Coordinates of N, CA and C and ligand atoms in Angstrom, one line a residue:
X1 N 120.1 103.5 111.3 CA 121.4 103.3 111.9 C 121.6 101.8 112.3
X2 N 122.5 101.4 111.8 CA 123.3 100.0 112.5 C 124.1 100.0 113.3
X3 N 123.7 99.0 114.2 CA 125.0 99.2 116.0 C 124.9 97.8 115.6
X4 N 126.6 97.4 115.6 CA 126.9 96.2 116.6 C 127.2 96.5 117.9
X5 N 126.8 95.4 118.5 CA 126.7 95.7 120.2 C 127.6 94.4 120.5
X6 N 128.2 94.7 121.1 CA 128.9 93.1 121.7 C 128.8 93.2 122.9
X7 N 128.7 92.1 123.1 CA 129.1 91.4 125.5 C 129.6 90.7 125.6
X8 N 130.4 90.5 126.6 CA 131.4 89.2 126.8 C 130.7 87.7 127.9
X9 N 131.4 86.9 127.6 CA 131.0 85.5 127.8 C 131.2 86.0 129.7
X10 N 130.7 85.0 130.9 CA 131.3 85.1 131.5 C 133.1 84.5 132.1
X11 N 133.4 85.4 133.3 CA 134.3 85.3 133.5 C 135.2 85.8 135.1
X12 N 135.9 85.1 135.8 CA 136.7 85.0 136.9 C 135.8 84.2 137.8
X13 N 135.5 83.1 137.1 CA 134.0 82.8 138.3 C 132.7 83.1 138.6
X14 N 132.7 83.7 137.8 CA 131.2 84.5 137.4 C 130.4 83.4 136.8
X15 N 128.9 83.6 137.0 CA 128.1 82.6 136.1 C 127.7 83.1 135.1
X16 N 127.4 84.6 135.4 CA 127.2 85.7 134.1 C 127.8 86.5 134.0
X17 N 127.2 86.9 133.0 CA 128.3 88.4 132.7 C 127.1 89.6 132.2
X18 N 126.9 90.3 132.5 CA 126.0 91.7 132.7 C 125.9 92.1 131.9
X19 N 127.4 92.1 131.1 CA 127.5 93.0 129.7 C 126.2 92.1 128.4
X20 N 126.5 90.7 128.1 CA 125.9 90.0 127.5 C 124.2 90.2 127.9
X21 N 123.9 89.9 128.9 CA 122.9 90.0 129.4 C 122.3 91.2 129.1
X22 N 122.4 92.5 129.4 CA 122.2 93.4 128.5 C 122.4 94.1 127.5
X23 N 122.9 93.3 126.6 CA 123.6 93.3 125.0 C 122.0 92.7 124.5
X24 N 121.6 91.2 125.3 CA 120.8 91.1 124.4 C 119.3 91.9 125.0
X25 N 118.9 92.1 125.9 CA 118.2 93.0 126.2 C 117.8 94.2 125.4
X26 N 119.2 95.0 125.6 CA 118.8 96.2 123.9 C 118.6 95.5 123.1
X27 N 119.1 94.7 122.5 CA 119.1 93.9 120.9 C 117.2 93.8 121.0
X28 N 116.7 93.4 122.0 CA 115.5 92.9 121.8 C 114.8 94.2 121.7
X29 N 114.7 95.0 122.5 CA 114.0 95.9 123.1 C 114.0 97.6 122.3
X30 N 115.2 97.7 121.6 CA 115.4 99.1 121.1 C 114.8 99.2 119.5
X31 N 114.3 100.4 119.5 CA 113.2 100.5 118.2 C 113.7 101.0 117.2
X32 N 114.6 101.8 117.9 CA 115.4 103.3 117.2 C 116.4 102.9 116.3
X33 N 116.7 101.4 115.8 CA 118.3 101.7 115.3 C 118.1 99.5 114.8
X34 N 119.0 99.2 113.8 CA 119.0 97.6 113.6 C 120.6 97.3 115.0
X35 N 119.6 96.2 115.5 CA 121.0 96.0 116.6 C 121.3 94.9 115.9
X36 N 122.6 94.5 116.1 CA 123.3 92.8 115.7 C 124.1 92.8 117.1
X37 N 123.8 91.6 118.3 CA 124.2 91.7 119.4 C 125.5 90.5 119.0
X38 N 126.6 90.7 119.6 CA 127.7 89.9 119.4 C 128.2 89.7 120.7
X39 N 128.6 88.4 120.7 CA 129.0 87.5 122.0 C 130.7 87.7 122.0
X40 N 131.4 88.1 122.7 CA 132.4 87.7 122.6 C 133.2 86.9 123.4
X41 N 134.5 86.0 123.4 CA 135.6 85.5 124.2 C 136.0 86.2 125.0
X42 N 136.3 85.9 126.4 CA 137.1 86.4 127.1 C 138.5 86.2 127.2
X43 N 139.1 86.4 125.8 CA 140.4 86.0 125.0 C 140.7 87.0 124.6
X44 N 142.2 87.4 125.0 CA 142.9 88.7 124.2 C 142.7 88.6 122.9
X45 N 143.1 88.0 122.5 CA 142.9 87.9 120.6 C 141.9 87.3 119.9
X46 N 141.5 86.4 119.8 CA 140.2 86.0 119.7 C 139.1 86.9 119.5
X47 N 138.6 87.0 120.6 CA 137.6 88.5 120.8 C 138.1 89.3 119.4
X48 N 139.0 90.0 119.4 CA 139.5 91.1 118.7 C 138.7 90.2 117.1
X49 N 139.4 89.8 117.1 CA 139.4 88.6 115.9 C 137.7 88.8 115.1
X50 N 136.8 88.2 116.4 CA 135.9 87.5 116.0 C 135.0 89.3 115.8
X51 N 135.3 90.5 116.5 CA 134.9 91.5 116.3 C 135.0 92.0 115.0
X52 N 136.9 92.3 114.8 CA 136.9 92.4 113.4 C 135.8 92.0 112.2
X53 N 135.8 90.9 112.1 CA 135.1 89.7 111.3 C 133.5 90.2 110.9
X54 N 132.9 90.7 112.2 CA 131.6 90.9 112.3 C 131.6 92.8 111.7
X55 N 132.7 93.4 112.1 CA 131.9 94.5 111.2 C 132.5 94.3 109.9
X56 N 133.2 93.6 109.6 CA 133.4 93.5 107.7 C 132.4 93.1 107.4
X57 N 131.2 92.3 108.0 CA 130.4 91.9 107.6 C 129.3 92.6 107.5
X58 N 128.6 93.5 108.8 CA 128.3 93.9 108.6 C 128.1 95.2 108.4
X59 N 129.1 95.9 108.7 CA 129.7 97.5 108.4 C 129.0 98.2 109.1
X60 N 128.5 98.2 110.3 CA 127.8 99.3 110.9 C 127.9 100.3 111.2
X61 N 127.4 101.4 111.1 CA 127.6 102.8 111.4 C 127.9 103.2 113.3
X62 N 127.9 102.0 113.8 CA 128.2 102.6 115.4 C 128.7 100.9 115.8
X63 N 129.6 100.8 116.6 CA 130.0 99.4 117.5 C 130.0 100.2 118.7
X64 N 129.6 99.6 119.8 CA 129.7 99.9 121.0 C 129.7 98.5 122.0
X65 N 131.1 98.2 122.4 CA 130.9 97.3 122.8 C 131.2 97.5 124.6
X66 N 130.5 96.3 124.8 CA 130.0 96.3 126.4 C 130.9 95.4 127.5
X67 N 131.5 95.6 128.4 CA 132.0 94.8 129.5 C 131.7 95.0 131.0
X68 N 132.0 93.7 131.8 CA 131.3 93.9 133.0 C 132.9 94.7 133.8
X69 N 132.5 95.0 134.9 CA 133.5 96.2 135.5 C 133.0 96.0 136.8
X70 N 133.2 94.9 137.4 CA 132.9 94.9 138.9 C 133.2 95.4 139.5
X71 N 132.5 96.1 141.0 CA 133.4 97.2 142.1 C 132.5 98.5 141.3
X72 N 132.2 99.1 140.6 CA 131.7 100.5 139.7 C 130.0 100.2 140.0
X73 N 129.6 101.5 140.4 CA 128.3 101.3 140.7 C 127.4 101.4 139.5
X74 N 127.6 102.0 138.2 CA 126.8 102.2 137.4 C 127.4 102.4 136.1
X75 N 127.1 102.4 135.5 CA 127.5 102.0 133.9 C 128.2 103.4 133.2
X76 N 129.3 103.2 133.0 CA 130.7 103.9 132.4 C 131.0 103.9 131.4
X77 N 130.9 105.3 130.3 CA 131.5 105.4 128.9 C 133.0 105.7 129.1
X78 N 133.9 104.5 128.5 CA 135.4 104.5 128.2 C 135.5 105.8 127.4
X79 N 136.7 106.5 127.5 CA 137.0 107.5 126.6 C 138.3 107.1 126.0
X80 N 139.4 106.4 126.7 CA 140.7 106.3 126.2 C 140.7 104.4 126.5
X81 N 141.3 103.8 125.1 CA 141.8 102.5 125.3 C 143.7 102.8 124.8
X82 N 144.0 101.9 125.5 CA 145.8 102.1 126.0 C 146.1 101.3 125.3
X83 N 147.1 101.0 124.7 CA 148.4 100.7 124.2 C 149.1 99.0 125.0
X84 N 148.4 98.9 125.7 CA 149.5 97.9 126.9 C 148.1 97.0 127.2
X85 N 148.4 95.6 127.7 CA 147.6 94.4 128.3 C 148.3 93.9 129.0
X86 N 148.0 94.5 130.4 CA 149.2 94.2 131.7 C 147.9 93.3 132.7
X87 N 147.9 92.6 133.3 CA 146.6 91.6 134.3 C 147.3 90.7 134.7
X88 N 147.0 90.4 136.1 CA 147.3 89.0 136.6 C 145.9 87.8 136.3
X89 N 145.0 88.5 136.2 CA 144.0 87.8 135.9 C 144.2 86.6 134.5
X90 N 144.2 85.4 134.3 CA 144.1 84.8 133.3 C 142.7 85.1 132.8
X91 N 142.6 85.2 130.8 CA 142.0 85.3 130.2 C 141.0 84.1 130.4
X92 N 140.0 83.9 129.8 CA 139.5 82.3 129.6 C 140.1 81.0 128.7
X93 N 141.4 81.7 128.0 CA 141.6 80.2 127.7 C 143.0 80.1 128.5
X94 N 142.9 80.8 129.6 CA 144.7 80.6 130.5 C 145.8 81.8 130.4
X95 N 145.4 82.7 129.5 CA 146.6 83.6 129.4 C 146.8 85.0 129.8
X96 N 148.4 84.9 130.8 CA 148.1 86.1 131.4 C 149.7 86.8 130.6
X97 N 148.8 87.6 130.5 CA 149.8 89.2 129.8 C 150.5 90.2 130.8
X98 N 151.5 90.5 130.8 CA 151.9 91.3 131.7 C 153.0 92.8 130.6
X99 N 152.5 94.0 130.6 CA 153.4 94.8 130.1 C 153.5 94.6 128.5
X100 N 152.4 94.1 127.7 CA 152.4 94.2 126.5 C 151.7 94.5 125.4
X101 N 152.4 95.3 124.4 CA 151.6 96.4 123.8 C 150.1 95.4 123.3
X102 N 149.2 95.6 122.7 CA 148.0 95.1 122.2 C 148.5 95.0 120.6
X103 N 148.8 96.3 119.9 CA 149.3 95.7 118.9 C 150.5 96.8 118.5
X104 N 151.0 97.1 117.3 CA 151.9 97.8 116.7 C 151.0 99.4 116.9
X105 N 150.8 100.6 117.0 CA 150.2 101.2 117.2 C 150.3 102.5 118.4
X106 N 149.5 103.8 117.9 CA 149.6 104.9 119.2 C 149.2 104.3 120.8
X107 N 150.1 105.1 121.7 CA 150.0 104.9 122.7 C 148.8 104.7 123.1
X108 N 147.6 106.0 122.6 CA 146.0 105.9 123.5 C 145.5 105.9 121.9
X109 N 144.6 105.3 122.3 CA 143.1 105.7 120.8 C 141.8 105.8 122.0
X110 N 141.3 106.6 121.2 CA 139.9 107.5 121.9 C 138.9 107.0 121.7
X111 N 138.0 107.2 122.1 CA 136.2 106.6 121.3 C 135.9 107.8 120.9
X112 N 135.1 107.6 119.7 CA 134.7 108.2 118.5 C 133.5 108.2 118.7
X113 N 132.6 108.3 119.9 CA 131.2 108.5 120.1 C 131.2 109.7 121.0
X114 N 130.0 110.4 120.8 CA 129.5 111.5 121.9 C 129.3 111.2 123.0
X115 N 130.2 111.2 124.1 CA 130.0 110.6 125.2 C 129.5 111.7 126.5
X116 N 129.5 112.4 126.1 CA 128.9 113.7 127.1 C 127.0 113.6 126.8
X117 N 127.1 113.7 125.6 CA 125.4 113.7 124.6 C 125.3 112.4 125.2
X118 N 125.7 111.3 125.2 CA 125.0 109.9 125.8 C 125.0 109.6 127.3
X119 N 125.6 110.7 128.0 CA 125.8 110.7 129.4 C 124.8 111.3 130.0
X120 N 124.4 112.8 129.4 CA 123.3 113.7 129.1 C 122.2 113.0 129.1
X121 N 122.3 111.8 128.0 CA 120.7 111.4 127.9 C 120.2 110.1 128.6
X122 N 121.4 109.2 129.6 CA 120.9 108.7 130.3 C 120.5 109.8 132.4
X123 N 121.2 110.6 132.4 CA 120.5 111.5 133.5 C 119.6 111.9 133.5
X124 N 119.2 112.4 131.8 CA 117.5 113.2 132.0 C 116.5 111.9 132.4
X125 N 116.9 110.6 131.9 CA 116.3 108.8 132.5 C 116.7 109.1 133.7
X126 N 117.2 109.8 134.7 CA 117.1 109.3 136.4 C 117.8 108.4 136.4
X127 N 119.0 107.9 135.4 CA 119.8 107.2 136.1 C 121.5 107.7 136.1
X128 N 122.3 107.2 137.2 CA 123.6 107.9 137.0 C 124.2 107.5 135.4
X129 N 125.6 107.9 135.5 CA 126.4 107.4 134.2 C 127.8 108.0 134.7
X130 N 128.6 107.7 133.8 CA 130.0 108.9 133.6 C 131.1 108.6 132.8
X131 N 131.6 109.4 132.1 CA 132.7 109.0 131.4 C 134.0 108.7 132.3
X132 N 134.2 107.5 131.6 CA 135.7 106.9 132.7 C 136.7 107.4 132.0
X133 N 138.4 107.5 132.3 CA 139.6 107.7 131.3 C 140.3 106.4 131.8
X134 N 139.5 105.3 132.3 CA 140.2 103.6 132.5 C 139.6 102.6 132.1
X135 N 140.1 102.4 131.1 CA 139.4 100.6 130.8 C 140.1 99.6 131.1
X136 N 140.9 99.8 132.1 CA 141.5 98.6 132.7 C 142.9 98.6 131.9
X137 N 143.4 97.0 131.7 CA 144.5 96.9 131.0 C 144.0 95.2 130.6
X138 N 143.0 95.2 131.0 CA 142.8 93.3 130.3 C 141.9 93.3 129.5
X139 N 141.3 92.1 129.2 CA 140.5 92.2 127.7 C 139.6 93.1 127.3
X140 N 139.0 93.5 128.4 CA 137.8 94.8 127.8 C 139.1 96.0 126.9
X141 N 139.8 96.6 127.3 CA 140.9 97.6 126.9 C 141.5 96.9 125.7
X142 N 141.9 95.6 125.7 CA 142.0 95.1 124.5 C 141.3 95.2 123.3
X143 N 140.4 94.8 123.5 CA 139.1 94.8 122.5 C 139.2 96.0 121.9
X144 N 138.7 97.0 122.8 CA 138.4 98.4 122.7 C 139.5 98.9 121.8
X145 N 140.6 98.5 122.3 CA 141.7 99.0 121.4 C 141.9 98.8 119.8
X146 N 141.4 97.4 119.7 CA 141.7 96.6 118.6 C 140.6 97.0 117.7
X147 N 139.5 97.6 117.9 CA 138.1 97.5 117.4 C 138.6 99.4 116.4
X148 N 139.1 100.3 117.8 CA 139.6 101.5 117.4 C 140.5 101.4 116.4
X149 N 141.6 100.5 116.5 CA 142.7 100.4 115.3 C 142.5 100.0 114.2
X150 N 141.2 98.9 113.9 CA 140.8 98.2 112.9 C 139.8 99.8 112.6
X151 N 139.5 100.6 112.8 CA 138.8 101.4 112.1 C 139.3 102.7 111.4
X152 N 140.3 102.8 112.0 CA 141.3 103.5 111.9 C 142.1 103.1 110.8
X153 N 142.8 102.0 110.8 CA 144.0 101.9 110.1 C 142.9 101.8 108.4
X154 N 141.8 101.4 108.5 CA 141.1 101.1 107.4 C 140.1 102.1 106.6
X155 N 140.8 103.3 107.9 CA 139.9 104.3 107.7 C 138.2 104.3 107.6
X156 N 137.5 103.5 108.2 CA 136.3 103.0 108.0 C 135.4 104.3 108.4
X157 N 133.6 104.7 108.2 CA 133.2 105.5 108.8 C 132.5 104.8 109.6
X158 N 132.8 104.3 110.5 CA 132.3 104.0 112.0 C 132.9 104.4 113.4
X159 N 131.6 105.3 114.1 CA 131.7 105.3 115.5 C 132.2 104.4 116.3
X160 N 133.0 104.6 117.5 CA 133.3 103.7 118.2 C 133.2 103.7 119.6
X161 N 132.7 103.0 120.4 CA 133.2 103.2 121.9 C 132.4 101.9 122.5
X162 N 133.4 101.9 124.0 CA 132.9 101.2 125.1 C 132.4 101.5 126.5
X163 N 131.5 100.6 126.7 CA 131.3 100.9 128.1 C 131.2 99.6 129.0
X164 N 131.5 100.2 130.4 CA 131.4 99.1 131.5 C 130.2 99.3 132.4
X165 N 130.2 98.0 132.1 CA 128.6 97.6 132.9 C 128.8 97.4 134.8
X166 N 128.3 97.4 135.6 CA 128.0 96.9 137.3 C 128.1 95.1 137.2
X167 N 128.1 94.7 138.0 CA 127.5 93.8 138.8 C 126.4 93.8 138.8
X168 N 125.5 92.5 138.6 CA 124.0 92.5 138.8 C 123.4 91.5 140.0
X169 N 122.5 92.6 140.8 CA 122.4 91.9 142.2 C 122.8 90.5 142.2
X170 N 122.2 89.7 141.7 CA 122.8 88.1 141.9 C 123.9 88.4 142.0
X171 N 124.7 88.2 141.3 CA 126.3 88.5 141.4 C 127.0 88.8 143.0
X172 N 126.2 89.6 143.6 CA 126.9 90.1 145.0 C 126.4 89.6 146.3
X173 N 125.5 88.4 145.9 CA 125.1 87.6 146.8 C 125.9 87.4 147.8
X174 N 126.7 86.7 147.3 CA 128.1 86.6 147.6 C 129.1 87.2 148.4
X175 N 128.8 88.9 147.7 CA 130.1 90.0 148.0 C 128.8 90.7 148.0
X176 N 128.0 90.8 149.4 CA 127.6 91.9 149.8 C 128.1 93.4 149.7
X177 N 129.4 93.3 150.1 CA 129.9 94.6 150.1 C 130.4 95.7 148.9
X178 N 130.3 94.7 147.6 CA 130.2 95.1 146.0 C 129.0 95.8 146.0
X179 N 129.2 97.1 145.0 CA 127.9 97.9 144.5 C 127.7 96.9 143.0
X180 N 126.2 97.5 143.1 CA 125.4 96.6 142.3 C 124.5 97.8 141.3
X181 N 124.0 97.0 140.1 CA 122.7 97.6 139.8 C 122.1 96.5 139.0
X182 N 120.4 97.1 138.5 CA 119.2 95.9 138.2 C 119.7 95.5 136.6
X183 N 119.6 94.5 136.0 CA 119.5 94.6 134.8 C 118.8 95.3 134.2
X184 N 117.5 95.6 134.3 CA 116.9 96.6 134.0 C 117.6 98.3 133.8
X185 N 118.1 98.4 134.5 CA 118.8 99.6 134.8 C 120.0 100.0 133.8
X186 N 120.2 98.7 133.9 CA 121.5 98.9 133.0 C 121.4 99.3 131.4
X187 N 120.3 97.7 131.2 CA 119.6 98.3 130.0 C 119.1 98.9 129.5
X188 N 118.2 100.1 130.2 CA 117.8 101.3 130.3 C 118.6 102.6 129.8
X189 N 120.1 101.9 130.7 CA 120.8 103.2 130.3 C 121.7 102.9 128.8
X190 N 121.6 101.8 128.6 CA 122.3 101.1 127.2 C 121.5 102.2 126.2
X191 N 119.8 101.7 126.2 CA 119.1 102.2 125.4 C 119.1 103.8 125.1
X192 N 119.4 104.5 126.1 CA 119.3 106.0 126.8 C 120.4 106.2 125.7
X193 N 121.6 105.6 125.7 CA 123.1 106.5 125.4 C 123.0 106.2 123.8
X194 N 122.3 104.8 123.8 CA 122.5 104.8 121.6 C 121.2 105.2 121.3
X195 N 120.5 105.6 121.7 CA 119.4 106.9 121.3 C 119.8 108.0 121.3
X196 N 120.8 108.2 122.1 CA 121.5 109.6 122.0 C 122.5 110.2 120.6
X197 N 122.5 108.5 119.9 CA 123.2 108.4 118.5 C 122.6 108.8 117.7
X198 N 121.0 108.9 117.4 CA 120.5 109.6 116.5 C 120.6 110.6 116.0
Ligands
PCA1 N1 135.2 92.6 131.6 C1 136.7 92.4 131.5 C2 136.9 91.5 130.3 C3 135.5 90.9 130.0 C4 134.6 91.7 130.8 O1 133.3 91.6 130.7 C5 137.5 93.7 131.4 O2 137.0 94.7 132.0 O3 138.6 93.7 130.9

């Protein structure tokens, strides 16, 4: 099995980002499957871009890409990416979107992975999980969208889905009152859910 795994760069002030950080963690650590970990921009388009790019190349039989999801205590499989890129938040190179579609395209696209079976197999690991029906409306939802449509419209056979990562203690130094979890943890449950792809 081949998984591209992506994580995003950090972003809103952040010095890291969770997702990357345990992007390369599996990449190192998982036995079961060829990982190719991929970095991405915290850029509407871009990202999409440089994602595209990477599975023409290398065609993998699963993408699952990763974002951080601050405020969420533990790590969340996306089920639906939306149609729309609405944020006040500026992207990293400045740009903020308000009310507009991602691209020409259905209102929702789904993920195409077993998300119950990978949810399943990180609880029998003792740690929580859950399928979300929100990926936000800013770049994680973007991506997610754009990754679904490129496989889609190309009819490709590749699985697809996303998940959001916690905050990692460092991070809440700061914002005590934010839930958190260990990198370890996180990565653990990374490993748990694309083992579940076997
Ligand atoms: N999280 C953001 C974008 C990049 C990231 O890691 C999001 O949830 O949209």
């Amino acid at each position: 099995m081949k998984i591209l795994l992506t994580g995003f760069e950090p972003f809103g002030g952040e010095e890291v980002n969770p997702s990357w950080l345990s992007v390369e963690e599996v990449a190192r650590k998982a036995d079961f499957a060829v990982i190719t970990p991929l970095l991405l921009p915290v850029e509407y388009f871009s990202s999409v871009e440089k994602a595209v790019k990477a599975i023409t190349i290398i065609s993998p039989d699963v993408v699952l890409s990763v974002g951080q999801a601050g405020g969420r205590a533990c790590v969340s499989f996306e089920n639906t990416a939306v149609n729309i890129s609405d944020s006040d938040t500026p992207d990293n190179s400045g740009k903020i979107l308000h009310s507009v579609n991602c691209e020409n395209g259905p209102e929702k696209l789904f993920s195409t992975l077993p998300l119950r079976d990978m949810v399943d197999a990180v609880n029998a690991k003792g740690l929580p999980a859950y399928i979300s029906q929100n990926a936000g409306r800013f770049v994680c939802n973007h991506v997610f969208y754009g990754i679904l449509k490129h496989i889609s419209d190309n009819r490709l056979n590749i699985k697809a889905g996303f998940a959001h990562v916690p905050f990692i203690p460092a991070q809440t130094v700061s914002k005590p009152e934010r839930p958190s979890m260990s990198l370890e943890n996180i990565t653990e449950t990374l490993i748990a859910a694309l083992s579940a792809l076997n």
